[in-house]
GROMACS .gro file of C-alpha atoms in nm:
model
  301
    1MET     CA    1  -1.702   1.470  -1.285
    2LYS     CA    2  -1.802   1.435  -1.647
    3GLN     CA    3  -1.807   1.106  -1.834
    4LYS     CA    4  -1.565   1.114  -2.126
    5GLY     CA    5  -1.684   0.803  -2.310
    6LEU     CA    6  -1.521   0.484  -2.429
    7LEU     CA    7  -1.150   0.465  -2.493
    8TRP     CA    8  -0.879   0.213  -2.558
    9ILE     CA    9  -0.623   0.213  -2.282
   10ILE     CA   10  -0.317   0.000  -2.225
   11PHE     CA   11  -0.403  -0.140  -1.887
   12LEU     CA   12  -0.113  -0.044  -1.664
   13ILE     CA   13  -0.090  -0.351  -1.445
   14GLY     CA   14   0.006  -0.575  -1.731
   15ILE     CA   15  -0.319  -0.732  -1.850
   16GLY     CA   16  -0.301  -0.605  -2.206
   17SER     CA   17  -0.525  -0.384  -2.415
   18THR     CA   18  -0.880  -0.343  -2.291
   19THR     CA   19  -1.184  -0.121  -2.337
   20ALA     CA   20  -1.215   0.141  -2.067
   21CYS     CA   21  -1.395   0.458  -1.970
   22SER     CA   22  -1.272   0.760  -1.785
   23MET     CA   23  -1.435   0.986  -1.531
   24MET     CA   24  -1.217   1.283  -1.452
   25ASN     CA   25  -1.156   1.655  -1.461
   26LYS     CA   26  -0.846   1.770  -1.645
   27THR     CA   27  -0.625   2.064  -1.556
   28LYS     CA   28  -0.319   2.185  -1.739
   29SER     CA   29  -0.010   2.281  -1.542
   30GLU     CA   30   0.363   2.274  -1.575
   31ALA     CA   31   0.531   2.007  -1.364
   32GLU     CA   32   0.888   1.902  -1.308
   33ARG     CA   33   1.070   1.634  -1.120
   34HIS     CA   34   1.265   1.758  -0.818
   35TYR     CA   35   1.544   1.590  -0.628
   36SER     CA   36   1.583   1.814  -0.326
   37ASP     CA   37   1.391   1.805   0.000
   38GLN     CA   38   1.397   2.185  -0.013
   39THR     CA   39   1.180   2.184  -0.326
   40MET     CA   40   0.923   1.940  -0.193
   41PRO     CA   41   0.917   1.892   0.185
   42SER     CA   42   0.873   1.542   0.319
   43THR     CA   43   0.534   1.470   0.469
   44SER     CA   44   0.729   1.331   0.763
   45SER     CA   45   0.868   1.672   0.858
   46SER     CA   46   0.601   1.908   0.729
   47THR     CA   47   0.298   1.747   0.893
   48SER     CA   48   0.219   1.607   1.233
   49VAL     CA   49   0.177   1.236   1.295
   50LYS     CA   50  -0.200   1.280   1.317
   51GLU     CA   51  -0.217   1.484   0.996
   52LYS     CA   52  -0.008   1.227   0.811
   53GLU     CA   53  -0.232   0.948   0.937
   54GLU     CA   54  -0.538   1.137   0.816
   55LEU     CA   55  -0.373   1.201   0.478
   56TYR     CA   56  -0.300   0.835   0.412
   57ASN     CA   57  -0.631   0.720   0.560
   58GLU     CA   58  -0.823   0.934   0.313
   59LEU     CA   59  -0.595   0.857   0.020
   60SER     CA   60  -0.629   0.486   0.094
   61ARG     CA   61  -1.008   0.517   0.098
   62ASN     CA   62  -0.997   0.699  -0.235
   63ALA     CA   63  -0.780   0.425  -0.384
   64ASN     CA   64  -1.021   0.158  -0.262
   65LEU     CA   65  -1.336   0.351  -0.361
   66PRO     CA   66  -1.228   0.579  -0.647
   67LYS     CA   67  -1.585   0.642  -0.765
   68LEU     CA   68  -1.640   0.844  -0.447
   69VAL     CA   69  -1.332   1.063  -0.487
   70GLU     CA   70  -1.537   1.370  -0.580
   71HIS     CA   71  -1.677   1.364  -0.226
   72SER     CA   72  -1.329   1.360  -0.073
   73THR     CA   73  -1.157   1.667   0.070
   74GLN     CA   74  -0.859   1.566  -0.147
   75PHE     CA   75  -1.052   1.595  -0.473
   76GLU     CA   76  -0.891   1.855  -0.703
   77GLN     CA   77  -0.656   1.956  -0.421
   78ASP     CA   78  -0.277   1.932  -0.423
   79ILE     CA   79  -0.152   1.662  -0.188
   80SER     CA   80   0.196   1.532  -0.109
   81PHE     CA   81   0.248   1.163  -0.039
   82VAL     CA   82   0.484   0.870  -0.090
   83ALA     CA   83   0.415   0.569  -0.314
   84LYS     CA   84   0.604   0.305  -0.510
   85MET     CA   85   0.614   0.280  -0.888
   86GLU     CA   86   0.546  -0.063  -1.039
   87GLY     CA   87   0.588  -0.135  -1.408
   88ASP     CA   88   0.663   0.104  -1.693
   89PRO     CA   89   0.453   0.406  -1.799
   90LYS     CA   90   0.197   0.335  -2.072
   91GLN     CA   91   0.037   0.569  -2.323
   92VAL     CA   92  -0.340   0.594  -2.370
   93GLU     CA   93  -0.488   0.563  -2.717
   94SER     CA   94  -0.835   0.717  -2.717
   95LYS     CA   95  -1.096   0.894  -2.926
   96ASP     CA   96  -1.127   1.128  -2.630
   97ASP     CA   97  -0.896   1.422  -2.697
   98THR     CA   98  -0.842   1.484  -2.326
   99LEU     CA   99  -0.701   1.132  -2.285
  100ASP     CA  100  -0.541   1.045  -2.617
  101GLY     CA  101  -0.164   1.045  -2.583
  102GLN     CA  102  -0.163   1.078  -2.204
  103TRP     CA  103   0.098   0.875  -2.014
  104TYR     CA  104   0.016   0.684  -1.696
  105GLY     CA  105   0.212   0.483  -1.443
  106SER     CA  106   0.089   0.250  -1.168
  107ILE     CA  107   0.180   0.348  -0.813
  108PHE     CA  108   0.101   0.174  -0.485
  109LEU     CA  109   0.060   0.299  -0.130
  110MET     CA  110   0.231   0.092   0.137
  111ARG     CA  111  -0.105   0.016   0.297
  112ASN     CA  112  -0.265  -0.069  -0.041
  113ARG     CA  113  -0.008  -0.294  -0.207
  114ASN     CA  114  -0.275  -0.470  -0.414
  115THR     CA  115  -0.461  -0.159  -0.532
  116PRO     CA  116  -0.302   0.050  -0.808
  117ILE     CA  117  -0.340   0.425  -0.831
  118TYR     CA  118  -0.293   0.564  -1.181
  119LEU     CA  119  -0.051   0.854  -1.192
  120ASN     CA  120  -0.074   1.081  -1.496
  121LEU     CA  121   0.287   1.157  -1.592
  122SER     CA  122   0.214   1.366  -1.900
  123SER     CA  123   0.326   1.693  -1.738
  124ILE     CA  124   0.656   1.544  -1.625
  125LYS     CA  125   0.951   1.557  -1.864
  126LYS     CA  126   1.001   1.211  -2.009
  127GLU     CA  127   1.368   1.196  -1.912
  128ASN     CA  128   1.260   1.244  -1.550
  129TRP     CA  129   1.000   0.967  -1.541
  130PRO     CA  130   1.043   0.715  -1.259
  131LYS     CA  131   1.134   0.354  -1.313
  132SER     CA  132   0.966   0.042  -1.183
  133GLY     CA  133   1.057  -0.006  -0.818
  134ASP     CA  134   1.127   0.363  -0.749
  135ILE     CA  135   0.992   0.507  -0.425
  136LEU     CA  136   0.845   0.847  -0.503
  137ARG     CA  137   0.749   1.156  -0.310
  138ILE     CA  138   0.464   1.289  -0.519
  139LYS     CA  139   0.291   1.622  -0.534
  140GLY     CA  140  -0.024   1.566  -0.731
  141THR     CA  141  -0.396   1.626  -0.761
  142PRO     CA  142  -0.670   1.360  -0.747
  143ILE     CA  143  -0.879   1.453  -1.051
  144GLY     CA  144  -1.118   1.161  -1.085
  145TYR     CA  145  -1.104   0.797  -1.173
  146LEU     CA  146  -1.058   0.561  -1.464
  147TYR     CA  147  -1.257   0.244  -1.508
  148THR     CA  148  -1.218  -0.052  -1.733
  149SER     CA  149  -1.376  -0.389  -1.804
  150TYR     CA  150  -1.157  -0.691  -1.739
  151LYS     CA  151  -1.286  -1.050  -1.748
  152ASN     CA  152  -1.642  -0.913  -1.746
  153GLU     CA  153  -1.576  -0.725  -1.425
  154ARG     CA  154  -1.550  -0.352  -1.376
  155VAL     CA  155  -1.225  -0.221  -1.228
  156ASP     CA  156  -1.208   0.136  -1.094
  157MET     CA  157  -0.876   0.319  -1.053
  158LEU     CA  158  -0.802   0.648  -0.881
  159ASP     CA  159  -0.655   0.906  -1.122
  160ILE     CA  160  -0.394   1.150  -0.989
  161LYS     CA  161  -0.229   1.423  -1.198
  162ALA     CA  162   0.142   1.443  -1.112
  163LYS     CA  163   0.288   1.791  -1.065
  164LYS     CA  164   0.621   1.719  -0.897
  165LEU     CA  165   0.809   1.395  -0.841
  166GLU     CA  166   1.111   1.313  -0.632
  167ILE     CA  167   1.279   0.975  -0.621
  168ILE     CA  168   1.378   0.900  -0.264
  169SER     CA  169   1.598   0.639  -0.104
  170TYR     CA  170   1.658   0.539   0.256
  171ASP     CA  171   1.968   0.432   0.443
  172ASN     CA  172   1.871   0.100   0.601
  173LYS     CA  173   2.208   0.025   0.758
  174ASP     CA  174   2.103   0.083   1.120
  175VAL     CA  175   1.752  -0.063   1.119
  176THR     CA  176   1.631  -0.197   1.452
  177LYS     CA  177   1.617  -0.574   1.494
  178SER     CA  178   1.370  -0.652   1.769
  179ASP     CA  179   1.063  -0.860   1.851
  180THR     CA  180   0.901  -0.540   1.982
  181ILE     CA  181   0.801  -0.274   1.730
  182GLU     CA  182   0.667   0.056   1.862
  183THR     CA  183   0.556   0.373   1.681
  184ASP     CA  184   0.334   0.669   1.768
  185GLN     CA  185   0.037   0.461   1.651
  186TYR     CA  186   0.092   0.114   1.793
  187LYS     CA  187   0.308  -0.127   1.986
  188VAL     CA  188   0.350  -0.486   1.869
  189GLU     CA  189   0.544  -0.757   2.048
  190ILE     CA  190   0.596  -1.092   1.873
  191THR     CA  191   0.554  -1.348   2.152
  192GLU     CA  192   0.565  -1.700   2.001
  193THR     CA  193   0.499  -1.913   1.695
  194ASP     CA  194   0.327  -2.241   1.623
  195ILE     CA  195   0.297  -2.476   1.328
  196LEU     CA  196  -0.050  -2.613   1.253
  197ARG     CA  197  -0.231  -2.741   0.942
  198ASP     CA  198  -0.459  -2.546   0.712
  199VAL     CA  199  -0.779  -2.675   0.547
  200PHE     CA  200  -0.563  -2.822   0.268
  201ASP     CA  201  -0.357  -3.014   0.527
  202GLU     CA  202  -0.054  -2.798   0.447
  203PRO     CA  203   0.180  -2.656   0.715
  204THR     CA  204   0.070  -2.319   0.850
  205LEU     CA  205   0.271  -2.072   1.053
  206VAL     CA  206   0.084  -1.911   1.342
  207ILE     CA  207   0.237  -1.593   1.481
  208TYR     CA  208   0.114  -1.470   1.818
  209TYR     CA  209   0.168  -1.108   1.916
  210ASN     CA  210   0.056  -0.850   2.167
  211PHE     CA  211  -0.098  -0.543   2.008
  212LYS     CA  212  -0.142  -0.210   2.188
  213ASN     CA  213  -0.349   0.057   2.016
  214LYS     CA  214  -0.187   0.396   2.082
  215LYS     CA  215  -0.429   0.590   1.862
  216ASP     CA  216  -0.717   0.792   2.001
  217ILE     CA  217  -0.962   0.595   1.785
  218THR     CA  218  -1.052   0.227   1.744
  219SER     CA  219  -0.795   0.051   1.528
  220ILE     CA  220  -0.708  -0.280   1.367
  221PRO     CA  221  -0.366  -0.445   1.415
  222PRO     CA  222  -0.097  -0.321   1.174
  223LEU     CA  223   0.025  -0.668   1.071
  224ARG     CA  224  -0.198  -0.675   0.763
  225THR     CA  225  -0.075  -0.336   0.648
  226TYR     CA  226   0.288  -0.273   0.737
  227PHE     CA  227   0.432  -0.614   0.836
  228PHE     CA  228   0.578  -0.843   0.569
  229PHE     CA  229   0.692  -1.200   0.634
  230ARG     CA  230   0.930  -1.369   0.389
  231GLN     CA  231   1.090  -1.706   0.349
  232ASN     CA  232   1.357  -1.763   0.082
  233GLY     CA  233   1.282  -1.414  -0.048
  234GLU     CA  234   0.913  -1.490  -0.112
  235TYR     CA  235   0.630  -1.323   0.077
  236LEU     CA  236   0.421  -1.562   0.285
  237LYS     CA  237   0.058  -1.587   0.179
  238SER     CA  238  -0.247  -1.608   0.398
  239THR     CA  239  -0.449  -1.928   0.424
  240ILE     CA  240  -0.747  -2.078   0.605
  241LEU     CA  241  -0.660  -2.259   0.923
  242GLY     CA  242  -0.798  -2.609   0.968
  243GLU     CA  243  -0.700  -2.682   1.328
  244LEU     CA  244  -0.893  -2.402   1.494
  245ASP     CA  245  -0.924  -2.597   1.817
  246LYS     CA  246  -0.547  -2.581   1.863
  247LEU     CA  247  -0.531  -2.201   1.864
  248ASN     CA  248  -0.483  -2.010   2.185
  249PRO     CA  249  -0.847  -1.931   2.275
  250LYS     CA  250  -0.746  -1.595   2.421
  251ALA     CA  251  -0.596  -1.470   2.094
  252LEU     CA  252  -0.792  -1.246   1.858
  253ASN     CA  253  -0.751  -1.227   1.482
  254ARG     CA  254  -0.956  -0.961   1.302
  255ASP     CA  255  -1.110  -0.777   1.596
  256THR     CA  256  -1.066  -0.402   1.633
  257LEU     CA  257  -0.916  -0.261   1.951
  258GLU     CA  258  -1.023   0.040   2.154
  259PRO     CA  259  -0.783   0.331   2.220
  260ASN     CA  260  -0.511   0.236   2.470
  261GLY     CA  261  -0.630  -0.124   2.466
  262GLU     CA  262  -0.384  -0.413   2.458
  263MET     CA  263  -0.469  -0.771   2.359
  264LEU     CA  264  -0.315  -1.093   2.230
  265TYR     CA  265  -0.363  -1.153   1.857
  266TYR     CA  266  -0.256  -1.410   1.599
  267GLU     CA  267  -0.189  -1.418   1.225
  268ILE     CA  268  -0.157  -1.723   0.999
  269PHE     CA  269   0.044  -1.786   0.682
  270LYS     CA  270   0.120  -2.071   0.445
  271LEU     CA  271   0.459  -2.213   0.541
  272PRO     CA  272   0.656  -2.342   0.239
  273ASN     CA  273   0.945  -2.479   0.445
  274GLU     CA  274   0.930  -2.593   0.808
  275GLU     CA  275   1.308  -2.604   0.845
  276ILE     CA  276   1.423  -2.248   0.777
  277PRO     CA  277   1.343  -1.922   0.959
  278VAL     CA  278   1.104  -1.649   0.845
  279ASN     CA  279   1.219  -1.290   0.804
  280LEU     CA  280   1.000  -1.000   0.914
  281GLU     CA  281   1.016  -0.650   0.764
  282VAL     CA  282   0.813  -0.363   0.910
  283TYR     CA  283   0.747  -0.039   0.718
  284ASP     CA  284   0.557   0.284   0.768
  285ASP     CA  285   0.331   0.465   0.520
  286GLU     CA  286   0.630   0.632   0.353
  287TYR     CA  287   0.822   0.309   0.292
  288HIS     CA  288   1.070   0.362   0.575
  289LEU     CA  289   1.202   0.025   0.692
  290LEU     CA  290   1.145   0.040   1.069
  291ASN     CA  291   1.239  -0.307   1.188
  292THR     CA  292   1.368  -0.644   1.075
  293LEU     CA  293   1.362  -0.973   1.261
  294GLU     CA  294   1.453  -1.334   1.193
  295ILE     CA  295   1.185  -1.558   1.341
  296ALA     CA  296   1.260  -1.922   1.413
  297VAL     CA  297   0.991  -2.155   1.280
  298THR     CA  298   0.900  -2.372   1.577
  299ALA     CA  299   0.588  -2.542   1.705
  300LYS     CA  300   0.455  -2.477   2.054
  301LYS     CA  301   0.560  -2.733   2.312
   0.00000   0.00000   0.00000
C-alpha cells in the first residue's frame, strides 16, 4: 500500500474535522445497490457455517488491526458480509486527488460494535445510499486503511470499497424466548442472577451461565460479542466488581474453553434499577435476532 499524504477528512463517527492520512489502493469499478437475494446471495445460504465463521473472524481482525490488512487473504479481494450503517455519509476534502470528493459511511460488524469500518460509497448511486440504522449486505473490497489523529492519538480505520449494497430486514415475530440459546458454535444456558456491589459501591448484576464450546477450536464465551442486556431501553455497561469473595468460586469469567468443553461462567454489569427486569437480546454475525428473554433481577438466597 502506498502512502497518499495528509488530507482533511470529515471524521465519520461524529468528532468533527481532523487531519488524517490514508493508506490504500484504489480501483475503479461500477457498482449498484441491489434489493434481491438473487443478485447478491446471502452469506448464510452461500457458505457453510465454518466458512462464514472464518469470514467474520478475519474481517473482525482486519477491523481491529487495519494496518495489517495487506497481509490478509481478504486484501483486494471481493467479500460479501453483513454490517450496520451508523450516521450519515461524509465527503472527504483532500489535496490527494484519489481521495478528494470521495464519500464514506461508517459501518459496524455485530462482533465489533465499537470499531467502525469505513465504507467507500462513491461508486454507489447517491439515491441508493443507505441510511443510519440500515442493516446491509455488502459486496466490497478491502483496499487499505485510513488513519487520523484525534486527541493526540492515532486512530486506524479499515477501508472497504463498496461494489454492491442491499438493505435487508428480518421478521422477528417468532423469535425464541428461552434461557437456553444454542447454535452450531455454542450452547449457553442462563442459570441464575445475583446482585452485588462494584468498586464504586453501586449495584451490580451478576449473570451466571453454562457455556458449551461446540467449535473445533478453543473459544471464548459469546456473551461479550452477541448478547445484549438492556434495562429501560438502555444497554447495560460493564463494571469492576468489588465483592469478589461473594462470587461463585467455580464460575469463570474471561477464560477460554477447549472444544466440546462445558463450564460455568459469569458476567457482570452496572444495574441502574434493582426493581425492574433486564431484557436479553441475542444476535448472530448477520444481525439475525436469535433469542429474547426477560430476566428477573434477583439476588441469590
